[in-house]
Amino acid sequence: MNRTVRAALAPVLLVLACLLVPLGTLSTWARYEIGDSDRYVAAMAPLAGDEDVRNTVGAAVTTGIMKNISVGPLQSTVEQYLHDAVVSFTDTDAFKKAWDTANRAAHDAVQRALDEGGTGAVTLDLAPVTKQVKQQLEDDGVPFAAQIPVTHTEITVLSAGEFAKLRKGFHLLQVAGVWLPLAALVLTVAGLLLALRRRRAVVATALGMALGAAALLLALTIARSLTLGDLDNDTDKATAGAVYDALTSSMRTVSWVIVGVGSAVAVAAWLTRFHPFGRTGDAEAPEQDEPSPYTSRDTRRETRRASP
């Protein structure tokens, strides 16, 4: 391939590869972390032991139950008793199972909305938790336990307006899936093969990918701040922050790995310029014209005359 074409094409391919790194990380996360029910539930499972989440669940379930029962002048006493009972229940294995059940149902509903174009709010139905609390109170012989209805008490994870804004972009990321990181890999290999100065190309590409991953980390931090900024209650902010961190944990880990590996590769490639075995790979030998068969005889004559 012509050197001019290579000099122009290689940087374009490598820049595109660097731009695809954060997008590829996002698409892979959307497809295989959020799009997979088992992985989603596994990511949310540790939150069953988070104090802020437990308090939020306790308050929501208690409020939902108290809306449907009446115990006269003992209302406030019963409400406090119920709240303590629910919070205590959230420290049991039964709650962890109910929490997983609720999250799996929420995930399936959200995925259907993404696939079918729904725009409703994303909610977490705590009915499985209420059912378990009712059973626990009945087993403990609490008089009013049988009156507790198992209603659909919901916690709003994402409002309808926010979900409508994110739905199309998120759906496109899920469709792209692993194809974006594969495209980044292909563009990287092609760009490095075409590069005239490969060591410099490796350094620039590694740094570019590290910067792309760092940009994604910054974007996640800003998105977290914006998401929590719309919430007024400190408890809601703490709960939403815990959920956000749990769901983006794998993406942040991958991004940090890319930052570290990219920086290490860039430094290693740059240091080879000081190594005697690394000095021959960056500069190509100048092109030489092929000798013409019509002048080769004259050239040999001139060489013989010049010889002593």
CSV table of C-alpha atoms in Angstrom, one decimal:
chain,number,residue,atom,x,y,z
A,1,MET,CA,0.0,0.0,0.0
A,2,ASN,CA,1.2,3.5,-0.8
A,3,ARG,CA,3.0,5.2,2.1
A,4,THR,CA,0.9,8.3,1.9
A,5,VAL,CA,-2.3,6.3,2.2
A,6,ARG,CA,-0.9,4.3,5.1
A,7,ALA,CA,0.2,7.5,6.9
A,8,ALA,CA,-3.3,8.9,6.5
A,9,LEU,CA,-5.4,5.8,7.2
A,10,ALA,CA,-3.6,4.4,10.2
A,11,PRO,CA,-4.3,7.3,12.6
A,12,VAL,CA,-7.9,7.4,11.6
A,13,LEU,CA,-8.3,3.7,12.4
A,14,LEU,CA,-6.5,4.0,15.7
A,15,VAL,CA,-8.5,7.1,16.8
A,16,LEU,CA,-11.8,5.2,16.0
A,17,ALA,CA,-10.5,2.3,18.1
A,18,CYS,CA,-9.8,4.5,21.0
A,19,LEU,CA,-13.3,6.1,20.8
A,20,LEU,CA,-14.9,2.7,20.7
A,21,VAL,CA,-13.2,1.6,24.0
A,22,PRO,CA,-15.7,3.4,26.4
A,23,LEU,CA,-18.6,2.6,24.1
A,24,GLY,CA,-17.6,-1.0,23.9
A,25,THR,CA,-17.3,-1.2,27.7
A,26,LEU,CA,-20.8,0.3,28.0
A,27,SER,CA,-22.4,-2.0,25.4
A,28,THR,CA,-20.8,-5.1,26.9
A,29,TRP,CA,-22.0,-4.1,30.4
A,30,ALA,CA,-25.5,-3.3,29.1
A,31,ARG,CA,-25.8,-6.6,27.3
A,32,TYR,CA,-24.1,-9.1,29.6
A,33,GLU,CA,-24.4,-7.5,33.0
A,34,ILE,CA,-27.7,-5.6,33.0
A,35,GLY,CA,-29.3,-7.7,30.2
A,36,ASP,CA,-28.7,-11.0,31.9
A,37,SER,CA,-31.2,-11.8,34.7
A,38,ASP,CA,-28.8,-13.9,36.8
A,39,ARG,CA,-26.0,-11.4,36.7
A,40,TYR,CA,-28.3,-8.6,37.5
A,41,VAL,CA,-29.7,-10.4,40.6
A,42,ALA,CA,-26.1,-11.3,41.6
A,43,ALA,CA,-25.1,-7.7,41.4
A,44,MET,CA,-28.0,-6.6,43.5
A,45,ALA,CA,-27.8,-9.4,46.0
A,46,PRO,CA,-25.2,-7.8,48.3
A,47,LEU,CA,-27.5,-4.8,48.8
A,48,ALA,CA,-29.7,-7.0,51.0
A,49,GLY,CA,-27.2,-6.4,53.8
A,50,ASP,CA,-26.8,-2.7,53.2
A,51,GLU,CA,-28.1,-0.7,56.1
A,52,ASP,CA,-29.6,2.1,54.0
A,53,VAL,CA,-31.4,-0.3,51.7
A,54,ARG,CA,-32.8,-2.3,54.7
A,55,ASN,CA,-34.1,0.9,56.3
A,56,THR,CA,-35.7,2.0,53.0
A,57,VAL,CA,-37.3,-1.4,52.6
A,58,GLY,CA,-38.5,-1.4,56.2
A,59,ALA,CA,-40.1,2.1,55.8
A,60,ALA,CA,-41.8,1.2,52.5
A,61,VAL,CA,-43.2,-2.1,53.7
A,62,THR,CA,-44.4,-0.6,57.0
A,63,THR,CA,-46.2,2.2,55.2
A,64,GLY,CA,-47.8,-0.2,52.7
A,65,ILE,CA,-49.1,-2.4,55.5
A,66,MET,CA,-50.4,0.5,57.6
A,67,LYS,CA,-52.4,1.9,54.7
A,68,ASN,CA,-54.5,-1.3,54.7
A,69,ILE,CA,-55.1,-2.0,58.4
A,70,SER,CA,-56.7,-0.1,61.2
A,71,VAL,CA,-56.1,-0.7,64.9
A,72,GLY,CA,-57.6,2.4,66.4
A,73,PRO,CA,-55.6,4.3,69.1
A,74,LEU,CA,-52.8,1.7,68.8
A,75,GLN,CA,-52.0,2.8,65.2
A,76,SER,CA,-48.7,4.5,66.0
A,77,THR,CA,-47.6,1.8,68.4
A,78,VAL,CA,-48.4,-0.9,65.9
A,79,GLU,CA,-46.7,1.0,63.2
A,80,GLN,CA,-43.5,1.3,65.2
A,81,TYR,CA,-43.7,-2.4,66.1
A,82,LEU,CA,-44.2,-3.3,62.5
A,83,HIS,CA,-41.3,-1.2,61.4
A,84,ASP,CA,-39.0,-2.8,63.9
A,85,ALA,CA,-40.2,-6.2,62.9
A,86,VAL,CA,-39.6,-5.6,59.2
A,87,VAL,CA,-36.1,-4.1,59.8
A,88,SER,CA,-35.3,-7.1,62.0
A,89,PHE,CA,-36.6,-9.4,59.2
A,90,THR,CA,-34.2,-7.8,56.7
A,91,ASP,CA,-31.4,-9.4,58.6
A,92,THR,CA,-32.5,-12.9,57.8
A,93,ASP,CA,-31.8,-15.4,55.0
A,94,ALA,CA,-35.5,-15.3,54.2
A,95,PHE,CA,-35.2,-11.6,53.3
A,96,LYS,CA,-32.3,-12.2,51.1
A,97,LYS,CA,-34.3,-14.7,49.1
A,98,ALA,CA,-37.3,-12.4,48.9
A,99,TRP,CA,-34.9,-9.5,47.9
A,100,ASP,CA,-33.6,-11.7,45.0
A,101,THR,CA,-37.1,-12.6,44.0
A,102,ALA,CA,-38.2,-9.0,43.9
A,103,ASN,CA,-35.1,-7.9,41.9
A,104,ARG,CA,-35.5,-10.7,39.4
A,105,ALA,CA,-39.1,-9.7,38.8
A,106,ALA,CA,-38.1,-6.0,38.4
A,107,HIS,CA,-35.3,-7.0,36.0
A,108,ASP,CA,-37.7,-9.0,33.8
A,109,ALA,CA,-40.2,-6.1,33.7
A,110,VAL,CA,-37.5,-3.6,32.7
A,111,GLN,CA,-36.1,-5.9,30.0
A,112,ARG,CA,-39.6,-6.4,28.6
A,113,ALA,CA,-40.0,-2.6,28.5
A,114,LEU,CA,-36.7,-2.2,26.7
A,115,ASP,CA,-37.6,-4.8,24.2
A,116,GLU,CA,-41.2,-3.8,23.6
A,117,GLY,CA,-40.8,0.0,24.0
A,118,GLY,CA,-42.5,0.6,27.3
A,119,THR,CA,-41.9,3.9,29.1
A,120,GLY,CA,-43.3,3.3,32.6
A,121,ALA,CA,-41.4,3.9,35.8
A,122,VAL,CA,-38.9,1.3,36.9
A,123,THR,CA,-40.1,0.0,40.3
A,124,LEU,CA,-39.1,-2.7,42.8
A,125,ASP,CA,-42.2,-4.6,44.1
A,126,LEU,CA,-41.8,-5.5,47.8
A,127,ALA,CA,-44.8,-7.9,47.9
A,128,PRO,CA,-42.5,-10.9,48.5
A,129,VAL,CA,-41.0,-9.1,51.5
A,130,THR,CA,-44.4,-8.3,52.8
A,131,LYS,CA,-45.5,-11.9,52.4
A,132,GLN,CA,-42.5,-13.1,54.4
A,133,VAL,CA,-43.0,-10.5,57.1
A,134,LYS,CA,-46.7,-11.5,57.5
A,135,GLN,CA,-45.7,-15.2,57.8
A,136,GLN,CA,-43.0,-14.3,60.4
A,137,LEU,CA,-45.5,-12.4,62.5
A,138,GLU,CA,-48.1,-15.1,62.3
A,139,ASP,CA,-45.5,-17.7,63.4
A,140,ASP,CA,-44.7,-15.4,66.3
A,141,GLY,CA,-48.4,-15.3,67.3
A,142,VAL,CA,-49.0,-11.6,66.7
A,143,PRO,CA,-52.8,-11.0,66.9
A,144,PHE,CA,-53.2,-8.7,63.9
A,145,ALA,CA,-50.8,-10.5,61.7
A,146,ALA,CA,-53.6,-12.3,59.8
A,147,GLN,CA,-55.2,-9.0,58.8
A,148,ILE,CA,-52.0,-7.9,57.0
A,149,PRO,CA,-52.7,-7.8,53.2
A,150,VAL,CA,-50.0,-8.8,50.8
A,151,THR,CA,-50.1,-5.7,48.6
A,152,HIS,CA,-47.8,-4.5,45.9
A,153,THR,CA,-45.7,-2.0,47.8
A,154,GLU,CA,-43.3,-0.5,45.3
A,155,ILE,CA,-40.0,1.4,45.4
A,156,THR,CA,-39.4,3.7,42.4
A,157,VAL,CA,-35.9,3.0,41.1
A,158,LEU,CA,-36.2,5.2,38.0
A,159,SER,CA,-39.0,7.6,37.1
A,160,ALA,CA,-41.0,7.3,33.9
A,161,GLY,CA,-39.4,10.4,32.4
A,162,GLU,CA,-35.8,9.3,33.2
A,163,PHE,CA,-36.5,5.8,31.8
A,164,ALA,CA,-38.0,7.2,28.6
A,165,LYS,CA,-34.8,9.3,28.0
A,166,LEU,CA,-32.5,6.3,28.6
A,167,ARG,CA,-34.5,3.6,27.0
A,168,LYS,CA,-33.5,4.1,23.3
A,169,GLY,CA,-29.8,4.6,24.0
A,170,PHE,CA,-29.7,1.7,26.4
A,171,HIS,CA,-31.5,-0.6,24.0
A,172,LEU,CA,-29.0,0.3,21.2
A,173,LEU,CA,-26.1,-0.5,23.6
A,174,GLN,CA,-27.7,-3.9,24.3
A,175,VAL,CA,-28.1,-4.7,20.6
A,176,ALA,CA,-24.5,-3.7,19.9
A,177,GLY,CA,-23.2,-5.9,22.8
A,178,VAL,CA,-19.8,-7.4,22.2
A,179,TRP,CA,-19.6,-6.2,18.6
A,180,LEU,CA,-18.3,-2.7,19.6
A,181,PRO,CA,-15.2,-4.1,21.5
A,182,LEU,CA,-14.6,-6.5,18.7
A,183,ALA,CA,-14.6,-3.6,16.2
A,184,ALA,CA,-12.2,-1.7,18.5
A,185,LEU,CA,-9.8,-4.7,18.4
A,186,VAL,CA,-10.0,-5.1,14.6
A,187,LEU,CA,-9.4,-1.4,14.1
A,188,THR,CA,-6.5,-1.5,16.5
A,189,VAL,CA,-4.8,-4.4,14.7
A,190,ALA,CA,-5.4,-2.9,11.3
A,191,GLY,CA,-4.1,0.6,12.4
A,192,LEU,CA,-1.0,-0.8,13.9
A,193,LEU,CA,-0.2,-2.9,10.9
A,194,LEU,CA,-0.6,0.1,8.6
A,195,ALA,CA,1.4,2.5,10.9
A,196,LEU,CA,4.7,3.7,9.5
A,197,ARG,CA,6.1,4.3,13.0
A,198,ARG,CA,4.7,1.4,15.0
A,199,ARG,CA,6.3,2.1,18.4
A,200,ARG,CA,4.8,5.6,18.4
A,201,ALA,CA,1.5,4.2,17.2
A,202,VAL,CA,1.5,1.7,20.1
A,203,VAL,CA,2.3,4.4,22.6
A,204,ALA,CA,-0.4,6.8,21.2
A,205,THR,CA,-3.1,4.0,21.0
A,206,ALA,CA,-2.4,2.7,24.5
A,207,LEU,CA,-2.7,6.2,25.9
A,208,GLY,CA,-5.8,6.9,23.9
A,209,MET,CA,-7.5,3.8,25.2
A,210,ALA,CA,-6.5,4.6,28.7
A,211,LEU,CA,-7.9,8.2,28.3
A,212,GLY,CA,-11.1,6.8,26.8
A,213,ALA,CA,-11.6,4.5,29.9
A,214,ALA,CA,-10.8,7.4,32.2
A,215,ALA,CA,-13.4,9.5,30.4
A,216,LEU,CA,-16.0,6.8,31.0
A,217,LEU,CA,-15.1,6.7,34.8
A,218,LEU,CA,-15.5,10.5,34.9
A,219,ALA,CA,-18.9,10.2,33.1
A,220,LEU,CA,-20.1,7.6,35.6
A,221,THR,CA,-19.2,9.9,38.5
A,222,ILE,CA,-21.0,12.8,36.9
A,223,ALA,CA,-24.1,10.6,36.1
A,224,ARG,CA,-24.1,9.4,39.7
A,225,SER,CA,-24.1,12.9,41.0
A,226,LEU,CA,-26.9,13.9,38.6
A,227,THR,CA,-29.0,10.9,39.5
A,228,LEU,CA,-28.8,11.5,43.3
A,229,GLY,CA,-29.2,15.3,42.9
A,230,ASP,CA,-32.9,14.9,42.0
A,231,LEU,CA,-33.6,13.1,45.3
A,232,ASP,CA,-34.5,15.2,48.4
A,233,ASN,CA,-34.4,12.6,51.1
A,234,ASP,CA,-31.0,11.6,52.5
A,235,THR,CA,-32.1,8.0,52.9
A,236,ASP,CA,-33.3,7.8,49.3
A,237,LYS,CA,-30.0,9.3,48.2
A,238,ALA,CA,-28.0,6.7,50.2
A,239,THR,CA,-30.2,3.8,48.8
A,240,ALA,CA,-30.0,5.1,45.3
A,241,GLY,CA,-26.3,5.6,45.6
A,242,ALA,CA,-25.8,2.0,46.8
A,243,VAL,CA,-27.9,0.6,43.9
A,244,TYR,CA,-26.0,2.7,41.4
A,245,ASP,CA,-22.6,1.6,42.7
A,246,ALA,CA,-23.7,-2.0,42.7
A,247,LEU,CA,-24.9,-2.0,39.2
A,248,THR,CA,-21.9,-0.1,37.8
A,249,SER,CA,-19.3,-1.9,39.8
A,250,SER,CA,-18.2,-4.3,37.0
A,251,MET,CA,-18.0,-1.5,34.5
A,252,ARG,CA,-15.8,0.7,36.8
A,253,THR,CA,-13.5,-2.3,37.4
A,254,VAL,CA,-13.1,-2.9,33.7
A,255,SER,CA,-12.4,0.7,33.1
A,256,TRP,CA,-9.7,0.9,35.7
A,257,VAL,CA,-8.1,-2.2,34.3
A,258,ILE,CA,-8.0,-0.6,30.8
A,259,VAL,CA,-6.5,2.6,32.3
A,260,GLY,CA,-3.8,0.5,34.1
A,261,VAL,CA,-3.0,-1.8,31.2
A,262,GLY,CA,-3.1,1.1,28.6
A,263,SER,CA,-0.7,3.2,30.7
A,264,ALA,CA,1.7,0.2,31.3
A,265,VAL,CA,1.8,-0.6,27.6
A,266,ALA,CA,2.4,3.0,26.7
A,267,VAL,CA,5.3,3.3,29.1
A,268,ALA,CA,6.8,-0.1,28.1
A,269,ALA,CA,6.6,0.8,24.4
A,270,TRP,CA,8.2,4.2,25.0
A,271,LEU,CA,11.0,2.7,27.1
A,272,THR,CA,12.0,0.4,24.2
A,273,ARG,CA,13.4,3.4,22.4
A,274,PHE,CA,16.3,3.3,24.9
A,275,HIS,CA,16.9,-0.4,24.4
A,276,PRO,CA,19.3,-1.5,21.7
A,277,PHE,CA,16.9,-4.1,20.4
A,278,GLY,CA,14.0,-1.7,20.2
A,279,ARG,CA,15.7,0.9,18.0
A,280,THR,CA,15.1,-0.8,14.7
A,281,GLY,CA,11.4,-1.2,14.8
A,282,ASP,CA,10.3,2.4,14.6
A,283,ALA,CA,12.1,3.7,11.5
A,284,GLU,CA,11.8,2.1,8.2
A,285,ALA,CA,14.6,1.9,5.7
A,286,PRO,CA,14.3,4.5,2.9
A,287,GLU,CA,12.9,3.1,-0.3
A,288,GLN,CA,15.5,2.5,-3.0
A,289,ASP,CA,14.8,2.5,-6.7
A,290,GLU,CA,15.3,-0.7,-8.6
A,291,PRO,CA,18.4,-0.6,-10.9
A,292,SER,CA,17.5,-0.5,-14.6
A,293,PRO,CA,18.8,-3.5,-16.6
A,294,TYR,CA,19.9,-1.1,-19.4
A,295,THR,CA,22.3,0.7,-17.1
A,296,SER,CA,23.7,-2.1,-15.1
A,297,ARG,CA,26.5,-2.9,-17.5
A,298,ASP,CA,27.7,0.7,-17.5
A,299,THR,CA,27.5,0.8,-13.8
A,300,ARG,CA,29.7,-2.3,-13.5
A,301,ARG,CA,32.3,-0.6,-15.9
A,302,GLU,CA,32.4,2.5,-13.8
A,303,THR,CA,32.9,0.4,-10.7
A,304,ARG,CA,35.8,-1.5,-12.3
A,305,ARG,CA,37.4,1.8,-13.4
A,306,ALA,CA,37.1,3.2,-9.9
A,307,SER,CA,38.7,0.1,-8.4
A,308,PRO,CA,42.5,0.5,-7.6
